[in-house]
Amino acid sequence: MSDHDANARFVRETTVEPAPIARARAHAVELGAAPVSPAVGAQLSVLAAATGARSIVEIGTGAGVSGLWLLRGAPQAVLTTIDNEPEHLAAARQAFSDAKVPPARARFITGRAADVLPRMNESSYDIVLVDADAENVIDYVGHGLRLVRPGGLVLVPRVLAGGKVADPVQRDAVTAAYRSLIQETQESAAVLAALSTTGEGLLQLARVAE
């Protein structure tokens, strides 16, 4: 086993997921709504806490796993979560209720992110999480950077595409989109970019003040 594999296993085995989130994860798996890993969820929670987030947008609700992690770090924040699957939104509502998240802390929007995001106010949010429609990730990140305030974060899990992004032989559309996103943001003066390899990967972008 390589050092990288040993480190990854250690992180998986030592990350503790709160019981309400673990239950939401089990329901997500049943629905086929792949949740972020506990290790990435823990990172989301820390970032939400560190930024003192009060207003968060989540693109891709799933069954509520990532939303619960974000609100764990920012329990006073209001989360606006967008998904075009009513069943996923219903599961997330139940998960939030089970976790005793006050109803006023979550807004659930049923619809296509491409239709919803252009109508949202720019520079009004602390964090935007992009976890839906990987083929549209570059467009969603563009919207996210418009929506967050200067210093706000756009977070993109799964950005390593299960190892495919690092493999130059892989050239499918989703892998190419993630690869382009990483390269463009690393070279951009408009953001500070960091790439975590924990779990399925997490791209972290901080909007630079103009």
Short mmCIF file of C-alpha atoms in Angstrom, two decimals:
data_model
loop_
_atom_site.label_atom_id
_atom_site.label_comp_id
_atom_site.label_asym_id
_atom_site.label_seq_id
_atom_site.Cartn_x
_atom_site.Cartn_y
_atom_site.Cartn_z
CA MET A 1 0.00 0.00 0.00
CA SER A 2 1.36 3.44 -0.94
CA ASP A 3 1.71 6.27 1.58
CA HIS A 4 -1.11 8.09 -0.24
CA ASP A 5 -3.45 5.12 0.09
CA ALA A 6 -2.57 4.71 3.77
CA ASN A 7 -3.24 8.39 4.43
CA ALA A 8 -6.56 8.24 2.62
CA ARG A 9 -7.64 5.19 4.60
CA PHE A 10 -6.59 6.83 7.86
CA VAL A 11 -8.66 9.93 7.06
CA ARG A 12 -11.70 7.78 6.17
CA GLU A 13 -11.43 5.76 9.36
CA THR A 14 -10.92 8.70 11.72
CA THR A 15 -13.57 11.10 10.38
CA VAL A 16 -16.60 10.96 12.67
CA GLU A 17 -19.94 11.72 11.04
CA PRO A 18 -22.80 12.90 13.30
CA ALA A 19 -25.69 10.43 13.49
CA PRO A 20 -28.28 12.63 11.65
CA ILE A 21 -25.87 13.05 8.75
CA ALA A 22 -25.08 9.34 8.71
CA ARG A 23 -28.81 8.60 8.46
CA ALA A 24 -29.16 11.09 5.62
CA ARG A 25 -26.23 9.39 3.90
CA ALA A 26 -27.92 5.99 4.10
CA HIS A 27 -31.09 7.44 2.58
CA ALA A 28 -29.06 9.15 -0.14
CA VAL A 29 -27.49 5.84 -1.11
CA GLU A 30 -30.95 4.26 -1.29
CA LEU A 31 -32.08 7.04 -3.64
CA GLY A 32 -28.97 6.87 -5.79
CA ALA A 33 -28.08 10.44 -4.82
CA ALA A 34 -24.35 10.07 -4.26
CA PRO A 35 -23.42 12.15 -1.17
CA VAL A 36 -20.08 13.78 -0.48
CA SER A 37 -17.75 11.68 1.64
CA PRO A 38 -17.56 12.29 5.39
CA ALA A 39 -14.03 13.68 4.98
CA VAL A 40 -15.17 16.24 2.41
CA GLY A 41 -18.25 16.99 4.50
CA ALA A 42 -16.02 17.75 7.47
CA GLN A 43 -14.02 20.16 5.32
CA LEU A 44 -17.22 21.90 4.25
CA SER A 45 -18.19 22.28 7.89
CA VAL A 46 -14.84 23.81 8.86
CA LEU A 47 -14.92 26.23 5.92
CA ALA A 48 -18.45 27.32 6.79
CA ALA A 49 -17.37 27.91 10.39
CA ALA A 50 -14.16 29.71 9.43
CA THR A 51 -15.96 32.15 7.14
CA GLY A 52 -18.72 32.82 9.67
CA ALA A 53 -21.16 32.02 6.87
CA ARG A 54 -24.64 33.45 7.22
CA SER A 55 -25.97 32.83 3.71
CA ILE A 56 -25.19 29.70 1.68
CA VAL A 57 -26.31 28.41 -1.72
CA GLU A 58 -26.13 24.72 -2.55
CA ILE A 59 -26.45 23.60 -6.16
CA GLY A 60 -27.51 19.95 -5.91
CA THR A 61 -29.38 19.00 -2.76
CA GLY A 62 -29.08 15.24 -2.90
CA ALA A 63 -30.62 13.87 0.29
CA GLY A 64 -29.26 16.67 2.48
CA VAL A 65 -25.83 15.34 3.46
CA SER A 66 -23.71 18.27 2.27
CA GLY A 67 -26.29 20.79 3.48
CA LEU A 68 -26.22 19.30 6.96
CA TRP A 69 -22.43 19.42 7.05
CA LEU A 70 -22.48 23.09 5.99
CA LEU A 71 -25.05 24.02 8.61
CA ARG A 72 -23.12 22.09 11.26
CA GLY A 73 -20.32 24.59 10.73
CA ALA A 74 -22.61 27.60 10.38
CA PRO A 75 -25.69 26.87 12.50
CA GLN A 76 -26.97 30.45 12.16
CA ALA A 77 -26.76 30.47 8.36
CA VAL A 78 -29.64 30.28 5.94
CA LEU A 79 -29.12 27.58 3.31
CA THR A 80 -30.77 27.90 -0.10
CA THR A 81 -30.59 24.53 -1.82
CA ILE A 82 -31.54 23.85 -5.44
CA ASP A 83 -32.39 20.52 -7.06
CA ASN A 84 -34.61 19.42 -9.93
CA GLU A 85 -35.49 16.11 -8.26
CA PRO A 86 -38.52 16.50 -5.93
CA GLU A 87 -37.73 13.15 -4.30
CA HIS A 88 -34.27 14.36 -3.33
CA LEU A 89 -35.65 17.58 -1.90
CA ALA A 90 -38.25 15.66 0.11
CA ALA A 91 -35.51 13.43 1.54
CA ALA A 92 -33.43 16.48 2.44
CA ARG A 93 -36.40 18.14 4.16
CA GLN A 94 -36.85 15.03 6.28
CA ALA A 95 -33.14 14.84 7.05
CA PHE A 96 -33.10 18.48 8.14
CA SER A 97 -36.14 17.91 10.31
CA ASP A 98 -34.55 14.83 11.89
CA ALA A 99 -31.42 16.90 12.60
CA LYS A 100 -33.60 19.58 14.23
CA VAL A 101 -32.59 22.28 11.75
CA PRO A 102 -35.10 25.12 12.22
CA PRO A 103 -37.33 25.50 9.13
CA ALA A 104 -36.27 29.13 8.75
CA ARG A 105 -32.68 28.00 8.19
CA ALA A 106 -33.35 26.22 4.89
CA ARG A 107 -35.01 27.22 1.61
CA PHE A 108 -35.71 24.41 -0.85
CA ILE A 109 -36.03 25.34 -4.52
CA THR A 110 -37.25 22.80 -7.06
CA GLY A 111 -35.91 23.56 -10.52
CA ARG A 112 -32.98 23.51 -12.89
CA ALA A 113 -30.00 25.40 -11.53
CA ALA A 114 -29.45 26.97 -14.96
CA ASP A 115 -32.88 28.60 -14.64
CA VAL A 116 -32.68 29.53 -10.96
CA LEU A 117 -29.17 30.93 -10.61
CA PRO A 118 -29.49 33.88 -13.03
CA ARG A 119 -32.36 35.23 -10.92
CA MET A 120 -30.36 35.27 -7.67
CA ASN A 121 -28.73 38.42 -6.30
CA GLU A 122 -25.04 38.88 -6.96
CA SER A 123 -22.50 39.40 -4.17
CA SER A 124 -25.10 38.29 -1.62
CA TYR A 125 -23.80 34.96 -0.32
CA ASP A 126 -20.89 33.72 1.73
CA ILE A 127 -20.58 30.24 0.22
CA VAL A 128 -21.82 28.55 -2.95
CA LEU A 129 -21.44 24.76 -3.12
CA VAL A 130 -21.50 23.32 -6.65
CA ASP A 131 -22.42 19.63 -6.63
CA ALA A 132 -24.74 18.94 -9.58
CA ASP A 133 -24.67 18.31 -13.32
CA ALA A 134 -20.93 17.87 -13.63
CA GLU A 135 -21.08 18.60 -17.35
CA ASN A 136 -22.21 22.15 -16.46
CA VAL A 137 -19.71 22.70 -13.66
CA ILE A 138 -17.90 25.58 -15.35
CA ASP A 139 -21.14 27.52 -15.89
CA TYR A 140 -22.24 26.87 -12.31
CA VAL A 141 -18.91 28.04 -10.91
CA GLY A 142 -19.23 31.20 -12.98
CA HIS A 143 -22.63 31.84 -11.42
CA GLY A 144 -21.22 31.01 -7.99
CA LEU A 145 -18.45 33.57 -8.30
CA ARG A 146 -21.05 36.18 -9.25
CA LEU A 147 -23.25 35.28 -6.28
CA VAL A 148 -20.63 35.26 -3.52
CA ARG A 149 -19.40 38.42 -1.84
CA PRO A 150 -15.73 39.40 -2.16
CA GLY A 151 -13.90 36.97 0.09
CA GLY A 152 -16.72 34.45 -0.28
CA LEU A 153 -16.12 30.84 -1.25
CA VAL A 154 -17.18 28.66 -4.17
CA LEU A 155 -16.65 24.99 -3.30
CA VAL A 156 -16.65 22.13 -5.83
CA PRO A 157 -16.52 18.54 -4.53
CA ARG A 158 -15.78 15.50 -6.73
CA VAL A 159 -13.48 17.64 -8.83
CA LEU A 160 -10.92 14.83 -9.21
CA ALA A 161 -13.55 12.60 -10.84
CA GLY A 162 -12.45 9.42 -9.12
CA GLY A 163 -8.86 9.81 -10.28
CA LYS A 164 -9.71 10.42 -13.93
CA VAL A 165 -8.67 14.08 -13.90
CA ALA A 166 -5.09 13.10 -13.08
CA ASP A 167 -5.01 10.51 -15.88
CA PRO A 168 -4.18 12.21 -19.22
CA VAL A 169 -5.69 9.28 -21.10
CA GLN A 170 -9.15 10.17 -19.79
CA ARG A 171 -10.82 12.66 -22.14
CA ASP A 172 -14.58 12.32 -21.57
CA ALA A 173 -16.59 15.55 -21.33
CA VAL A 174 -16.97 15.60 -17.55
CA THR A 175 -13.29 14.88 -16.90
CA ALA A 176 -12.29 17.54 -19.42
CA ALA A 177 -14.61 20.06 -17.75
CA TYR A 178 -13.13 19.44 -14.31
CA ARG A 179 -9.60 19.57 -15.71
CA SER A 180 -10.31 22.89 -17.47
CA LEU A 181 -11.93 24.31 -14.35
CA ILE A 182 -8.91 23.48 -12.20
CA GLN A 183 -6.47 24.92 -14.71
CA GLU A 184 -8.44 28.10 -15.36
CA THR A 185 -8.98 28.88 -11.68
CA GLN A 186 -5.35 28.22 -10.80
CA GLU A 187 -4.35 30.80 -13.41
CA SER A 188 -7.07 33.37 -12.63
CA ALA A 189 -6.36 36.63 -10.84
CA ALA A 190 -10.03 36.83 -9.81
CA VAL A 191 -9.82 33.98 -7.30
CA LEU A 192 -7.56 32.30 -4.82
CA ALA A 193 -7.68 28.58 -5.57
CA ALA A 194 -6.75 25.52 -3.53
CA LEU A 195 -7.30 21.87 -4.40
CA SER A 196 -7.71 19.27 -1.67
CA THR A 197 -7.19 15.61 -2.51
CA THR A 198 -9.11 14.37 0.54
CA GLY A 199 -11.98 12.04 -0.31
CA GLU A 200 -13.21 12.67 -3.83
CA GLY A 201 -11.42 16.02 -3.95
CA LEU A 202 -12.56 19.55 -3.14
CA LEU A 203 -11.76 22.65 -5.17
CA GLN A 204 -11.89 25.77 -2.98
CA LEU A 205 -12.17 29.19 -4.61
CA ALA A 206 -12.15 32.50 -2.75
CA ARG A 207 -13.40 35.49 -4.73
CA VAL A 208 -10.81 38.26 -4.72
CA ALA A 209 -12.05 41.79 -3.98
CA GLU A 210 -11.98 43.94 -7.09
#
